[in-house]
Coordinates of C-alpha atoms in Angstrom, one line a residue:
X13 CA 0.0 0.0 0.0
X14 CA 0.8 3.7 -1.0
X15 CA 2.6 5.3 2.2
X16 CA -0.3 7.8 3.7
X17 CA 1.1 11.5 3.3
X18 CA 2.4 12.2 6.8
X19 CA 4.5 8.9 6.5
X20 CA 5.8 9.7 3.3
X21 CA 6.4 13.7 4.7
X22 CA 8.1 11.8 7.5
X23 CA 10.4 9.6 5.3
X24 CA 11.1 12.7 3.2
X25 CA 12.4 14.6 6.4
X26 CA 14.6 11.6 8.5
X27 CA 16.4 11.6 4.6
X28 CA 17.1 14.8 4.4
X29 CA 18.5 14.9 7.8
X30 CA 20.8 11.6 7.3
X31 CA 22.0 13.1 4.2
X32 CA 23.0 16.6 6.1
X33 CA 24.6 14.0 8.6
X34 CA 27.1 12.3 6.4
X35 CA 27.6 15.3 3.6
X36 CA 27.4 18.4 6.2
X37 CA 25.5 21.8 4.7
X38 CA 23.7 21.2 1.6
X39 CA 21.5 23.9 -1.2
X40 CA 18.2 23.0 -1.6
X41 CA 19.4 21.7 -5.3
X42 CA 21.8 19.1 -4.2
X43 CA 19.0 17.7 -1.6
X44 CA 16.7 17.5 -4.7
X45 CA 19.4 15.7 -6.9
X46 CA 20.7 13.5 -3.6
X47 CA 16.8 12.6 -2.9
X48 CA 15.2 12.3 -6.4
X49 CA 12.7 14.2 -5.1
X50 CA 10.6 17.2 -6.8
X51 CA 11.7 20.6 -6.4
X52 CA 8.3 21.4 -4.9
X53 CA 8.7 18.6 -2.1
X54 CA 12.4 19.4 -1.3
X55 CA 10.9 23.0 -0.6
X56 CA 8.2 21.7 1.6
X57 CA 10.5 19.8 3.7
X58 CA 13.0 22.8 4.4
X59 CA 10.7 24.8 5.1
X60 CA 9.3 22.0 7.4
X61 CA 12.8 21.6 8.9
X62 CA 13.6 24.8 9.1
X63 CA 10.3 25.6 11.4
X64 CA 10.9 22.8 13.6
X65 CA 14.0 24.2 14.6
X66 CA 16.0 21.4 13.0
X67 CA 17.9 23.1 10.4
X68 CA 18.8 26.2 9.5
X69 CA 20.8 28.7 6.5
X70 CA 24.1 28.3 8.0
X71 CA 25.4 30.1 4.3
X72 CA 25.5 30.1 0.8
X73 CA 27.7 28.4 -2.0
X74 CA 30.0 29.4 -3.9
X75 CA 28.8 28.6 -7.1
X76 CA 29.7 30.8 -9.6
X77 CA 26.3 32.0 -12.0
X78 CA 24.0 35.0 -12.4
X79 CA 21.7 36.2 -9.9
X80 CA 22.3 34.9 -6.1
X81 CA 23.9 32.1 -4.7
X82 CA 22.0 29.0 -3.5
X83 CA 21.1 28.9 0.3
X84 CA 23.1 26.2 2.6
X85 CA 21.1 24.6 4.9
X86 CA 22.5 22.6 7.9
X87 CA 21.8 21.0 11.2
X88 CA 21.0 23.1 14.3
X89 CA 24.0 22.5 16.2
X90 CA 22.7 24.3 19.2
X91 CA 19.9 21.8 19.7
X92 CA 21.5 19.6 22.0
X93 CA 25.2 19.0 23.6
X94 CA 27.0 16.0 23.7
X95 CA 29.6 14.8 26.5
X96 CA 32.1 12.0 25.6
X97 CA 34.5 10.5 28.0
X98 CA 37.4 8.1 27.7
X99 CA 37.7 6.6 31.0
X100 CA 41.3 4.6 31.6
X101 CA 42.6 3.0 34.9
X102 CA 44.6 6.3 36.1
X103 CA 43.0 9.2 34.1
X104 CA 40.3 10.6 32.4
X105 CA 39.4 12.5 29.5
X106 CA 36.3 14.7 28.3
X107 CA 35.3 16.5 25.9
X108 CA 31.4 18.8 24.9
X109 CA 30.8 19.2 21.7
X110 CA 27.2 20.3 20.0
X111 CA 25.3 17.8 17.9
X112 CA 26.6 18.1 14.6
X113 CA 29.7 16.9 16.4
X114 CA 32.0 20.6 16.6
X115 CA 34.3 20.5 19.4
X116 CA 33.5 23.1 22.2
X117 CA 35.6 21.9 25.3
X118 CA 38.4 19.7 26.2
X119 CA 40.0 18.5 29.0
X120 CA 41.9 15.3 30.9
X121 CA 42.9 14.9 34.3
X122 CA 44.8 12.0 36.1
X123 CA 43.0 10.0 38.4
X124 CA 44.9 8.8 41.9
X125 CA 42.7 5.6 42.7
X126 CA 45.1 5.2 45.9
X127 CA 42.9 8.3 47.4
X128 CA 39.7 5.9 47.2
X129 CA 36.8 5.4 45.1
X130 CA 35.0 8.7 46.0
X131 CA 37.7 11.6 45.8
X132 CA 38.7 9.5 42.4
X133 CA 34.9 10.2 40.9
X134 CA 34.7 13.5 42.4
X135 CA 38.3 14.2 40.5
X136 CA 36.5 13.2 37.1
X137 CA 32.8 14.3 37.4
X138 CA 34.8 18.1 38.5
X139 CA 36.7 17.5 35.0
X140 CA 33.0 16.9 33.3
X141 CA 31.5 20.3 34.7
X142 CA 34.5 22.6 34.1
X143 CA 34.6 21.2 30.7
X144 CA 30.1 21.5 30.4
X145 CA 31.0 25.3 31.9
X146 CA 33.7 26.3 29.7
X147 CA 31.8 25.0 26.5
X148 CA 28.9 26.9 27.5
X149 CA 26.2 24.8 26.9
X150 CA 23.7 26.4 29.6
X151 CA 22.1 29.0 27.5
X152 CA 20.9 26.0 25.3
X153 CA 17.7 25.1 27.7
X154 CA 17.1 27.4 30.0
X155 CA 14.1 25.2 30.9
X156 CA 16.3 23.1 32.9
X157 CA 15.8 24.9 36.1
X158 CA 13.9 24.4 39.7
X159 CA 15.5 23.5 42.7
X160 CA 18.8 21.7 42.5
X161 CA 21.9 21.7 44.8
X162 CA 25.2 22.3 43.6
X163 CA 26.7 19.8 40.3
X164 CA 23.1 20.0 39.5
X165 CA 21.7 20.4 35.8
X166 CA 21.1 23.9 36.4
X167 CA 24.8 25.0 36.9
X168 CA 26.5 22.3 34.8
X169 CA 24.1 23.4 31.9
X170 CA 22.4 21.1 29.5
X171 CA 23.9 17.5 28.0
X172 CA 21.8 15.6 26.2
X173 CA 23.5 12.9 25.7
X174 CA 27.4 11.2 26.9
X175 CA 29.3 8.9 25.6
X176 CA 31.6 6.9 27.8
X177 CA 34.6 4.4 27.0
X178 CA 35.7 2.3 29.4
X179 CA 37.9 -0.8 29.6
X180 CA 36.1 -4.0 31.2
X181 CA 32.4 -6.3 30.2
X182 CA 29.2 -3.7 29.4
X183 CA 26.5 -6.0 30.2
X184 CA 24.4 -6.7 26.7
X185 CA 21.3 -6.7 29.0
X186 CA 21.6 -3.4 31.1
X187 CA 24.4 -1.8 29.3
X188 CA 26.0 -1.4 32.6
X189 CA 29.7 -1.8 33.0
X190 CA 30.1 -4.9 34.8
X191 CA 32.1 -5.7 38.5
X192 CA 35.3 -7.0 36.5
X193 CA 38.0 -8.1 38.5
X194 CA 41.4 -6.2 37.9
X195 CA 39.6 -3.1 37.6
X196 CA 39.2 -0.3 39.8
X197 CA 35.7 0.3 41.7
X198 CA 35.8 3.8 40.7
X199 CA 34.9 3.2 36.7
X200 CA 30.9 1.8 37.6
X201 CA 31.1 4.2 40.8
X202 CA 31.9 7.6 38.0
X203 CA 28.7 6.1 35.8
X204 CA 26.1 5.8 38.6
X205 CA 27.4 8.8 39.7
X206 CA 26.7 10.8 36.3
X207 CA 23.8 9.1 35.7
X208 CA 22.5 11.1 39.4
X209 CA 24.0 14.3 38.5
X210 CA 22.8 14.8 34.8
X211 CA 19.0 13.0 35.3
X212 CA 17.9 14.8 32.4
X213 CA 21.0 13.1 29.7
X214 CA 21.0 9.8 28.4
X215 CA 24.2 8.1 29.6
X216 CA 25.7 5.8 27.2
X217 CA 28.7 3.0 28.6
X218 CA 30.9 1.4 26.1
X219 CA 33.9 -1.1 25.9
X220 CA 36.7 1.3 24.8
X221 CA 38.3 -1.4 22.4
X222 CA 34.6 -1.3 20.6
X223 CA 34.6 2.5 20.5
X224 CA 37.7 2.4 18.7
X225 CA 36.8 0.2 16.4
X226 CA 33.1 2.3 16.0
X227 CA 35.8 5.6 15.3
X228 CA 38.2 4.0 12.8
X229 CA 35.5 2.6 10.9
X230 CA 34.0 6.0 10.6
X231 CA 37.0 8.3 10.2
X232 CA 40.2 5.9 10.8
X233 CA 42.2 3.1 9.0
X234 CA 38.9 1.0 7.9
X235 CA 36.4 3.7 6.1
X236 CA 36.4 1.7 3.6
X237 CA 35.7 -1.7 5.3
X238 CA 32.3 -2.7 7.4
X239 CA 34.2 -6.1 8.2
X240 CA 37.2 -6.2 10.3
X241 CA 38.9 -7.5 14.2
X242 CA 40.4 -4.2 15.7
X243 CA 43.3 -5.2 18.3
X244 CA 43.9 -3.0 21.0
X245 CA 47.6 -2.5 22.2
X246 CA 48.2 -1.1 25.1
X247 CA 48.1 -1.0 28.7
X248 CA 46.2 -4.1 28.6
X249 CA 44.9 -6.3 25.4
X250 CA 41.6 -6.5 23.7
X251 CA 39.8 -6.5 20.5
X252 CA 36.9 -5.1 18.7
X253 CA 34.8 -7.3 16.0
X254 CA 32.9 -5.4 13.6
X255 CA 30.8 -7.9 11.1
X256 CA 28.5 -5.7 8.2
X257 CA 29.1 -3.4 10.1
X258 CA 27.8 -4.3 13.2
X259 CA 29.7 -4.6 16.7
X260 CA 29.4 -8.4 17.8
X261 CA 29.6 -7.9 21.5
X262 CA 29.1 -12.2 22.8
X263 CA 26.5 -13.2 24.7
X264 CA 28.1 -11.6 28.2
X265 CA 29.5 -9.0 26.9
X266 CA 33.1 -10.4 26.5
X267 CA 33.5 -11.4 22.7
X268 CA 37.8 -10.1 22.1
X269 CA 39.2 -11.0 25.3
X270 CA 41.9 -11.9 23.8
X271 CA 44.1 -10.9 26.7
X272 CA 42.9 -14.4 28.4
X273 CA 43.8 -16.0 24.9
X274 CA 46.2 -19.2 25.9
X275 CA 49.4 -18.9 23.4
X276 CA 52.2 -21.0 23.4
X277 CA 55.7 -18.8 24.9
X278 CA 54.3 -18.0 28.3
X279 CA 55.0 -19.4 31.6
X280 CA 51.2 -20.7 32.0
X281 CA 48.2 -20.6 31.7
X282 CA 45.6 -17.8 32.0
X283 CA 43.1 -18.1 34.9
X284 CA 39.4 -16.7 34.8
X285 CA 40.6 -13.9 37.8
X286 CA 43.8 -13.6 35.7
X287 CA 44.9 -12.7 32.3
X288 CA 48.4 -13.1 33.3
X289 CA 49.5 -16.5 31.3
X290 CA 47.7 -15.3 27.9
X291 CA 48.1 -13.1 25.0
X292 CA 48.3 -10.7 27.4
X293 CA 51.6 -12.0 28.5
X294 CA 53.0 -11.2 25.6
X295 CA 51.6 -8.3 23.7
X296 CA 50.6 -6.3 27.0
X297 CA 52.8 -2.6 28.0
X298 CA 55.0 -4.1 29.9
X299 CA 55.4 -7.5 28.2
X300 CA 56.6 -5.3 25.0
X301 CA 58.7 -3.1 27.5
X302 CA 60.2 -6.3 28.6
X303 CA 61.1 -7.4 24.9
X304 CA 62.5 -4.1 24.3
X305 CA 65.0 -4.6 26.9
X306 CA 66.0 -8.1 25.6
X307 CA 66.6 -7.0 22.9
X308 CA 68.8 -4.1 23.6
X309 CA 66.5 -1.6 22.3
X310 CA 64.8 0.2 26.3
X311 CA 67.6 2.3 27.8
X312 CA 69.1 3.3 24.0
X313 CA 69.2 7.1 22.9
X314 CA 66.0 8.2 22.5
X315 CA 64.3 5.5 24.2
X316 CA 65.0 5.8 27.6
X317 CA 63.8 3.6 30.7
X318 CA 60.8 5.6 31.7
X319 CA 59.4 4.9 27.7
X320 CA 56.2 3.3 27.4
X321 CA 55.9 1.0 25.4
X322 CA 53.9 3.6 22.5
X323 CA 57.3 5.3 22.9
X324 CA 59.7 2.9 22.6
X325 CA 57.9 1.4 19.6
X326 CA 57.7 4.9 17.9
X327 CA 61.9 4.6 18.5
X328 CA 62.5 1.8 16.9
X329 CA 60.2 2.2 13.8
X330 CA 61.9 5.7 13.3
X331 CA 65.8 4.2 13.5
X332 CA 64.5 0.9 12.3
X333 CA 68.6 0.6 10.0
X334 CA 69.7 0.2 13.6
X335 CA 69.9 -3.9 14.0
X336 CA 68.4 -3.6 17.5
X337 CA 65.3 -1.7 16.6
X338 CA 64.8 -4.4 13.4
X339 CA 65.5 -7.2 15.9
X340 CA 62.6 -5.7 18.4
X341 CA 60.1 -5.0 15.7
X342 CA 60.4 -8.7 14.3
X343 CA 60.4 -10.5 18.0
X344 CA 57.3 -7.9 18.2
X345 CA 55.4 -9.2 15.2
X346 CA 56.1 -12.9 16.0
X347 CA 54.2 -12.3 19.2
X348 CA 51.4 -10.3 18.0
X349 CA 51.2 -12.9 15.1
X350 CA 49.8 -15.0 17.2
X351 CA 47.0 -13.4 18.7
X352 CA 45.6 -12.1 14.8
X353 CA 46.5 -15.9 13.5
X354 CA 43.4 -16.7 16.0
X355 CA 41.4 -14.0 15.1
X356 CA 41.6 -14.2 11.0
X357 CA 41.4 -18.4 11.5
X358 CA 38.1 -17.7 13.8
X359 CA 36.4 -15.3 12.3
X360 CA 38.1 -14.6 8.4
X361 CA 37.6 -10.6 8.8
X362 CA 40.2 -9.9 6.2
X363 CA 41.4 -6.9 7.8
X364 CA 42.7 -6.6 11.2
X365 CA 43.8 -3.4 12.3
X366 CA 46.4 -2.8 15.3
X367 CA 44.8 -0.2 17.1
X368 CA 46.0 1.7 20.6
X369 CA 49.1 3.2 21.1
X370 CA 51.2 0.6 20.1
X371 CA 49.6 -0.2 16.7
X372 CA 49.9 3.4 16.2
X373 CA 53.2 3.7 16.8
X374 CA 53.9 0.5 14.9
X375 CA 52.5 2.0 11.7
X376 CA 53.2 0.2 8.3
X377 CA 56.7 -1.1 9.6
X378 CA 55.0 -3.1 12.5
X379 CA 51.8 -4.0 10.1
X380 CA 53.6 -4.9 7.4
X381 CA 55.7 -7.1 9.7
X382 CA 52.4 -9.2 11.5
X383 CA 51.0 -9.5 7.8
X384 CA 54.1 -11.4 6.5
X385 CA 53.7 -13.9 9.2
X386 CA 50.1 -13.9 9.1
X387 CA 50.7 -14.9 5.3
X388 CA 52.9 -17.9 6.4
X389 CA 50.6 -18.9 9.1
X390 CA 47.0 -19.1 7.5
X391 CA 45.3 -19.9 4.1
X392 CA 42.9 -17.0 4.6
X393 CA 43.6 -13.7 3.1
X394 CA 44.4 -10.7 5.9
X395 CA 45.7 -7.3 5.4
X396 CA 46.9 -5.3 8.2
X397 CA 46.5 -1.9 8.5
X398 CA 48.2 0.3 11.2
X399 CA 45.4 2.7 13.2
X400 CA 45.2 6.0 12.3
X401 CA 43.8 7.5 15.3
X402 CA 45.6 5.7 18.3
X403 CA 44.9 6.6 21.7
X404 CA 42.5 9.1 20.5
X405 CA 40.0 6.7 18.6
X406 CA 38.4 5.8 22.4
X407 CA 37.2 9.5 22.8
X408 CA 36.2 10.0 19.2
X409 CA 34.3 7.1 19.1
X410 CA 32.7 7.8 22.3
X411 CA 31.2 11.2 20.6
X412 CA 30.1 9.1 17.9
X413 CA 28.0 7.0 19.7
X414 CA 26.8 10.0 22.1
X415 CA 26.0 12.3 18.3
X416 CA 23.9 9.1 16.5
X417 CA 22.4 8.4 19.8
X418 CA 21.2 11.9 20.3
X419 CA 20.7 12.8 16.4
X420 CA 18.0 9.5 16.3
X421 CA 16.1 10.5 19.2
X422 CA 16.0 14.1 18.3
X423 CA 15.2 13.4 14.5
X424 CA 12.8 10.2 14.9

């Protein structure tokens, strides 16, 4: 059946809106050629936007011809504000930004869990309202008001939506970040704690391995890929599967623990309290710290012994003539070979990116590396790609998720 008019006016609109979404300001021409719909109908629905406080003339192009230049129209960015945090085990980090995703406010602090779980959440939820403050975002609903004490809605402003990454299980059923063991109280006690003090926002938990994945799928190493296993390397080890597109979270939560992965060239076995004895074991910070000693490469110019391990990867790739840094990069590979040799035989992705600070600092060197022994070690095809946005794919993705989550409510 025919849709009815106010469904078709409907689907008209939530188009025009996606398409502003992905191609940012548009003329009232290229919506009509975009669409395929009529002149007359393209007309009736910026106008209809435009009322409902949705869109607005934010210009005009540049198009050279007689007579004026077309109208740009593009989202209200002012409509809502958007908080996204990337939450680690000894810092935080937030940023506000309006919902067409333009950064207003940004700001990290580290965290000293030794002081206990509640001067560690008031250290981050006072990062998350001198950030809302400085962006500004109060004058946005003034509605918010009545009779609140101090962190309240009222003096932090308006949110309507954050995004938070944080290492550990989100629960598929609650979306709660689970009681993990390993890490610190503080992480579920900074959500709940939100959650009180901004009743009017949605508040939206994520793994942080999954967020990366979300952000280098969307403006990263894989745009052009909707299939792919992200590996996080860093403090700790994890990865991200994205199938058509889709995150593929397990039934609890856990799917790319690889961290508790048993590989062979560690000193046991991993326990279900205890990642020590897996992959983790051998691609984790300090594991990698510990092969950059062995092999000569920790305590050498430019890589001193208070490197991370981003840092002292970054060292050798950049001096990688020297024999030590070549010697360190291959051991490096072998090791991390293992863990993607599970991944590409499990789950045939054909593309695995190294992700975090070390697969960052690895870049093509370090990818290049894992993919020649990938080659020798499986019959199924798998490039790897270095990621692009490192350490900062967490927080990016974690606006991401805050902006579509927002942008559907507020545009359904």
């Amino acid at each position: 059946m025919p849709a009815s008019p106010s469904t078709a006016r409907a689907i008209n609109d939530r188009l025009a809106l996606r398409l502003l979404q992905r191609e940012g300001p548009l003329t009232a021409g290229q919506l009509k050629q975009l669409t395929g719909l009529s002149r007359p109908t393209v007309a009736d629905l910026v106008e209809r936007l435009t009322a409902s406080g949705l869109i607005e003339m934010v210009g005009e192009s540049g198009a050279q011809r007689r007579g004026p230049n077309a109208r740009l129209y593009g989202i209200v960015g002012d409509r809502a504000h958007l908080a996204a945090l990337d939450v680690r085990l000894e810092s935080v980090s937030v940023l506000v930004s309006d919902l067409v995703g333009r950064v207003l406010a940004e700001a990290s602090v580290p965290i000293d869990a030794d002081a206990g779980t509640g001067p560690a959440v008031e250290q981050a939820v006072a990062l998350v309202e001198r950030a809302v403050k400085e962006a500004g975002t109060g004058a946005t609903r003034p509605e918010a008001t009545g009779v609140r004490g101090p962190g309240s809605v009222r003096e932090w402003g308006s949110l309507h939506t954050v995004g938070i990454g944080a290492p550990g299980l989100i629960d598929p059923a609650t979306g709660e970040l689970r009681n993990t063991t390993g890490l610190p109280a503080w992480h579920r006690s900074l959500v709940c704690a939100l959650q009180e003090r901004l009743p009017d926002a949605r508040v939206v938990v994520e793994n942080e391995t999954n967020l990366a994945a979300l952000a280098e799928m969307r403006d990263g190493a894989v745009r052009d890929r909707d299939t792919f296993v992200l590996l996080w390397l860093d403090m700790g080890i994890g990865a991200a599967v994205m199938l058509d597109g889709a995150l593929r979270r397990g039934a609890s939560g856990g799917a790319g623990e690889l961290g508790f992965l048993p590989v062979p060239g560690t000193r046991g076995l991993p326990s279900a309290t205890d990642c020590e004895g897996g992959f983790h074991s051998l691609a984790g910070a300090a594991a990698v710290l510990e092969l950059a000693r062995e092999c000569g490469v920790l305590g050498a110019e430019g890589a001193g012994e208070e490197a991370t391990a981003a840092e002292v990867v970054r060292w050798a790739v950049a001096t990688v003539t020297d024999v030590r840094a070549a010697r360190f990069l291959d051991a490096l590979a072998e090791r991390l070979a293992l863990g993607v040799a599970s991944v590409v035989a499990l789950l045939d992705p054909g593309c695995v990116v190294l992700g975090g600070g070390v697969g960052q600092a690895g870049g093509d060197e370090l990818a290049v590396r894992v993919a020649e022994r990938i080659a020798l070690m499986s019959p199924l095809p798998a490039e790897v790609r270095p990621s692009v946005l490192g350490d900062g794919a967490v927080l990016r993705g974690a606006l991401l998720t805050a902006q579509d989550g927002a942008q559907d409510e507020l545009f359904g």
